[in-house]
Coordinates of C-alpha atoms in Angstrom, one line a residue:
X1 CA -68.7 -26.6 -34.6
X2 CA -65.4 -28.5 -34.4
X3 CA -63.4 -25.3 -34.0
X4 CA -65.6 -24.3 -31.0
X5 CA -65.2 -27.7 -29.5
X6 CA -61.4 -27.4 -30.0
X7 CA -61.4 -24.1 -28.1
X8 CA -63.5 -25.5 -25.3
X9 CA -61.2 -28.6 -24.9
X10 CA -58.1 -26.4 -25.1
X11 CA -59.5 -24.2 -22.3
X12 CA -60.4 -27.1 -20.1
X13 CA -56.9 -28.6 -20.6
X14 CA -55.3 -25.3 -19.8
X15 CA -57.4 -24.9 -16.7
X16 CA -56.7 -28.4 -15.4
X17 CA -53.0 -27.9 -16.0
X18 CA -53.1 -24.7 -14.0
X19 CA -54.9 -26.5 -11.2
X20 CA -52.3 -29.3 -11.2
X21 CA -49.4 -26.8 -11.0
X22 CA -51.2 -24.4 -8.6
X23 CA -50.3 -21.5 -10.9
X24 CA -52.6 -18.8 -12.2
X25 CA -52.5 -18.2 -16.0
X26 CA -52.3 -14.6 -17.0
X27 CA -55.3 -13.7 -19.2
X28 CA -57.9 -15.8 -17.5
X29 CA -60.1 -17.8 -19.8
X30 CA -58.2 -16.7 -22.9
X31 CA -54.9 -17.6 -21.2
X32 CA -56.3 -21.1 -20.4
X33 CA -57.4 -21.6 -24.0
X34 CA -54.0 -20.5 -25.4
X35 CA -52.1 -22.6 -22.8
X36 CA -54.3 -25.6 -23.7
X37 CA -53.9 -25.2 -27.5
X38 CA -50.1 -24.5 -27.3
X39 CA -49.7 -27.3 -24.8
X40 CA -51.5 -29.7 -27.1
X41 CA -49.1 -28.7 -29.9
X42 CA -46.0 -29.1 -27.6
X43 CA -47.3 -32.4 -26.2
X44 CA -48.0 -33.7 -29.6
X45 CA -44.5 -32.8 -30.8
X46 CA -42.8 -34.3 -27.7
X47 CA -45.0 -37.4 -27.0
X48 CA -46.9 -38.0 -30.2
X49 CA -50.6 -38.9 -30.1
X50 CA -51.5 -41.5 -27.6
X51 CA -54.5 -42.0 -25.4
X52 CA -58.0 -40.8 -25.8
X53 CA -58.6 -37.9 -28.1
X54 CA -61.3 -35.2 -28.2
X55 CA -61.6 -32.6 -31.0
X56 CA -58.4 -33.7 -32.5
X57 CA -56.4 -33.3 -29.3
X58 CA -54.8 -36.3 -27.6
X59 CA -55.7 -35.6 -24.0
X60 CA -52.7 -37.0 -22.2
X61 CA -49.9 -35.4 -24.3
X62 CA -52.0 -32.1 -24.4
X63 CA -52.2 -32.0 -20.6
X64 CA -48.5 -32.7 -20.2
X65 CA -47.6 -30.1 -22.8
X66 CA -49.9 -27.6 -21.2
X67 CA -48.2 -28.2 -17.8
X68 CA -44.9 -27.6 -19.5
X69 CA -46.1 -24.4 -21.1
X70 CA -47.7 -23.0 -17.9
X71 CA -44.5 -23.8 -15.9
X72 CA -42.4 -21.9 -18.4
X73 CA -44.7 -19.0 -18.7
X74 CA -45.0 -18.7 -14.9
X75 CA -41.2 -18.9 -14.6
X76 CA -40.8 -16.1 -17.1
X77 CA -43.4 -13.9 -15.5
X78 CA -41.8 -14.4 -12.1
X79 CA -38.4 -13.5 -13.5
X80 CA -39.9 -10.3 -15.1
X81 CA -41.5 -9.3 -11.8
X82 CA -38.2 -9.6 -10.0
X83 CA -36.4 -7.6 -12.7
X84 CA -38.8 -4.7 -12.5

């Protein structure tokens, strides 16, 4: 049950980060989940664990990390489209 909650929270964090940036994540729901989970890892590495936490994810660092991940992925995707 905890793993399912982890996936749901990761998806919501990825979706909110995409809304904040105004960028669409490739992969839809799966992309949001991946961006949220990877963002939580990046945010945890950069900012440690502070603020409220759900399913083992500190929400504030996870959201900041997901914004960073989405920004980088969208930058790379844009560069790949220009190169093609």
